[in-house]
Short mmCIF file of C-alpha atoms in Angstrom, two decimals:
data_model
loop_
_atom_site.label_atom_id
_atom_site.label_comp_id
_atom_site.label_asym_id
_atom_site.label_seq_id
_atom_site.Cartn_x
_atom_site.Cartn_y
_atom_site.Cartn_z
CA UNK A 204 0.35 0.30 0.05
CA UNK A 205 1.51 3.32 -0.65
CA UNK A 206 -0.68 5.32 2.01
CA UNK A 207 1.79 2.68 4.54
CA UNK A 208 4.69 2.32 2.89
CA UNK A 209 4.55 6.62 2.54
CA UNK A 210 3.44 6.48 6.65
CA UNK A 211 6.99 4.27 7.28
CA UNK A 212 9.00 6.14 5.38
CA UNK A 213 8.01 9.20 8.08
CA UNK A 214 6.02 11.44 5.37
CA UNK A 215 1.88 11.45 4.62
CA UNK A 216 1.49 13.44 2.18
CA UNK A 217 -0.57 11.11 0.06
CA UNK A 218 -2.62 10.81 3.03
CA UNK A 219 -3.20 13.56 4.38
CA UNK A 220 -4.44 15.17 0.22
CA UNK A 221 -6.83 11.17 0.70
CA UNK A 222 -8.70 12.67 3.99
CA UNK A 223 -8.71 15.99 2.15
CA UNK A 224 -10.40 15.00 -1.04
CA UNK A 225 -12.48 12.14 0.40
CA UNK A 226 -15.08 11.31 3.40
CA UNK A 227 -13.81 8.10 4.33
CA UNK A 228 -15.63 6.81 7.09
CA UNK A 229 -13.79 5.54 10.44
CA UNK A 230 -14.95 1.60 9.87
CA UNK A 231 -13.49 2.06 6.27
CA UNK A 232 -11.97 -1.34 4.47
CA UNK A 233 -9.09 0.96 4.25
CA UNK A 234 -8.47 1.91 7.29
CA UNK A 235 -8.69 -1.70 8.56
CA UNK A 236 -6.21 -2.52 5.77
CA UNK A 237 -4.23 -0.01 6.45
CA UNK A 238 -3.25 -0.76 10.21
CA UNK A 239 -3.06 -4.48 9.38
CA UNK A 240 -0.06 -3.71 7.38
CA UNK A 241 1.37 -1.53 9.61
CA UNK A 242 1.30 -4.12 12.38
CA UNK A 243 2.78 -6.10 9.89
CA UNK A 244 5.49 -4.27 8.87
CA UNK A 245 6.16 -2.09 12.46
CA UNK A 246 8.26 -4.72 14.19
CA UNK A 247 10.06 -5.33 10.40
CA UNK A 248 11.81 -2.22 10.20
CA UNK A 249 15.44 -1.43 11.37
CA UNK A 250 16.55 1.27 14.51
CA UNK A 251 16.75 4.25 12.32
CA UNK A 252 13.86 3.99 10.18
CA UNK A 253 11.03 3.37 13.33
CA UNK A 254 12.22 6.41 15.05
CA UNK A 255 12.00 8.06 11.87
CA UNK A 256 8.33 6.65 11.07
CA UNK A 257 7.20 6.75 14.64
CA UNK A 258 5.17 10.50 14.55
CA UNK A 259 3.74 10.05 11.44
CA UNK A 260 2.55 6.26 13.05
CA UNK A 261 1.36 7.32 16.33
CA UNK A 262 -0.43 10.41 14.21
CA UNK A 263 -2.31 7.90 11.81
CA UNK A 264 -3.18 5.44 15.12
CA UNK A 265 -4.05 8.10 17.70
CA UNK A 266 -7.06 9.65 14.81
CA UNK A 267 -9.14 7.18 16.12
CA UNK A 268 -8.16 5.04 19.29
CA UNK A 269 -10.48 2.51 18.56
CA UNK A 270 -9.27 1.25 15.38
CA UNK A 271 -5.44 2.44 16.18
CA UNK A 272 -5.18 0.62 19.29
CA UNK A 273 -3.22 -2.55 17.09
CA UNK A 274 -1.30 0.07 15.68
CA UNK A 275 -0.15 1.45 18.69
CA UNK A 276 -0.17 -1.93 20.47
CA UNK A 277 2.93 -2.50 17.62
CA UNK A 278 4.28 0.59 18.21
CA UNK A 279 4.91 -0.82 22.10
CA UNK A 280 5.75 -3.62 21.39
CA UNK A 281 8.65 -2.42 18.82
CA UNK A 282 9.59 -0.20 21.28
CA UNK A 283 10.51 -2.62 23.82
CA UNK A 284 12.66 -4.70 21.61
CA UNK A 285 15.16 -1.47 21.07
CA UNK A 286 14.73 2.38 19.01
#
């Protein structure tokens, strides 16, 4: 997913543009898919990439406290492994 790749690179321009153009419901398959992809990718990041991406990942996860919980849990798990 291009939006997930962008977040993992510490950017969010495409995602911000998507949000401006479309009103995607909070319970959309898009967010569910992004959450799953982030949860899978976060443990694989190098320490440097993790630290670089962390502000964008947390900003994304904190937009919806319920669906972002899995992403925040993945961040906490990753933090416990280093970085």
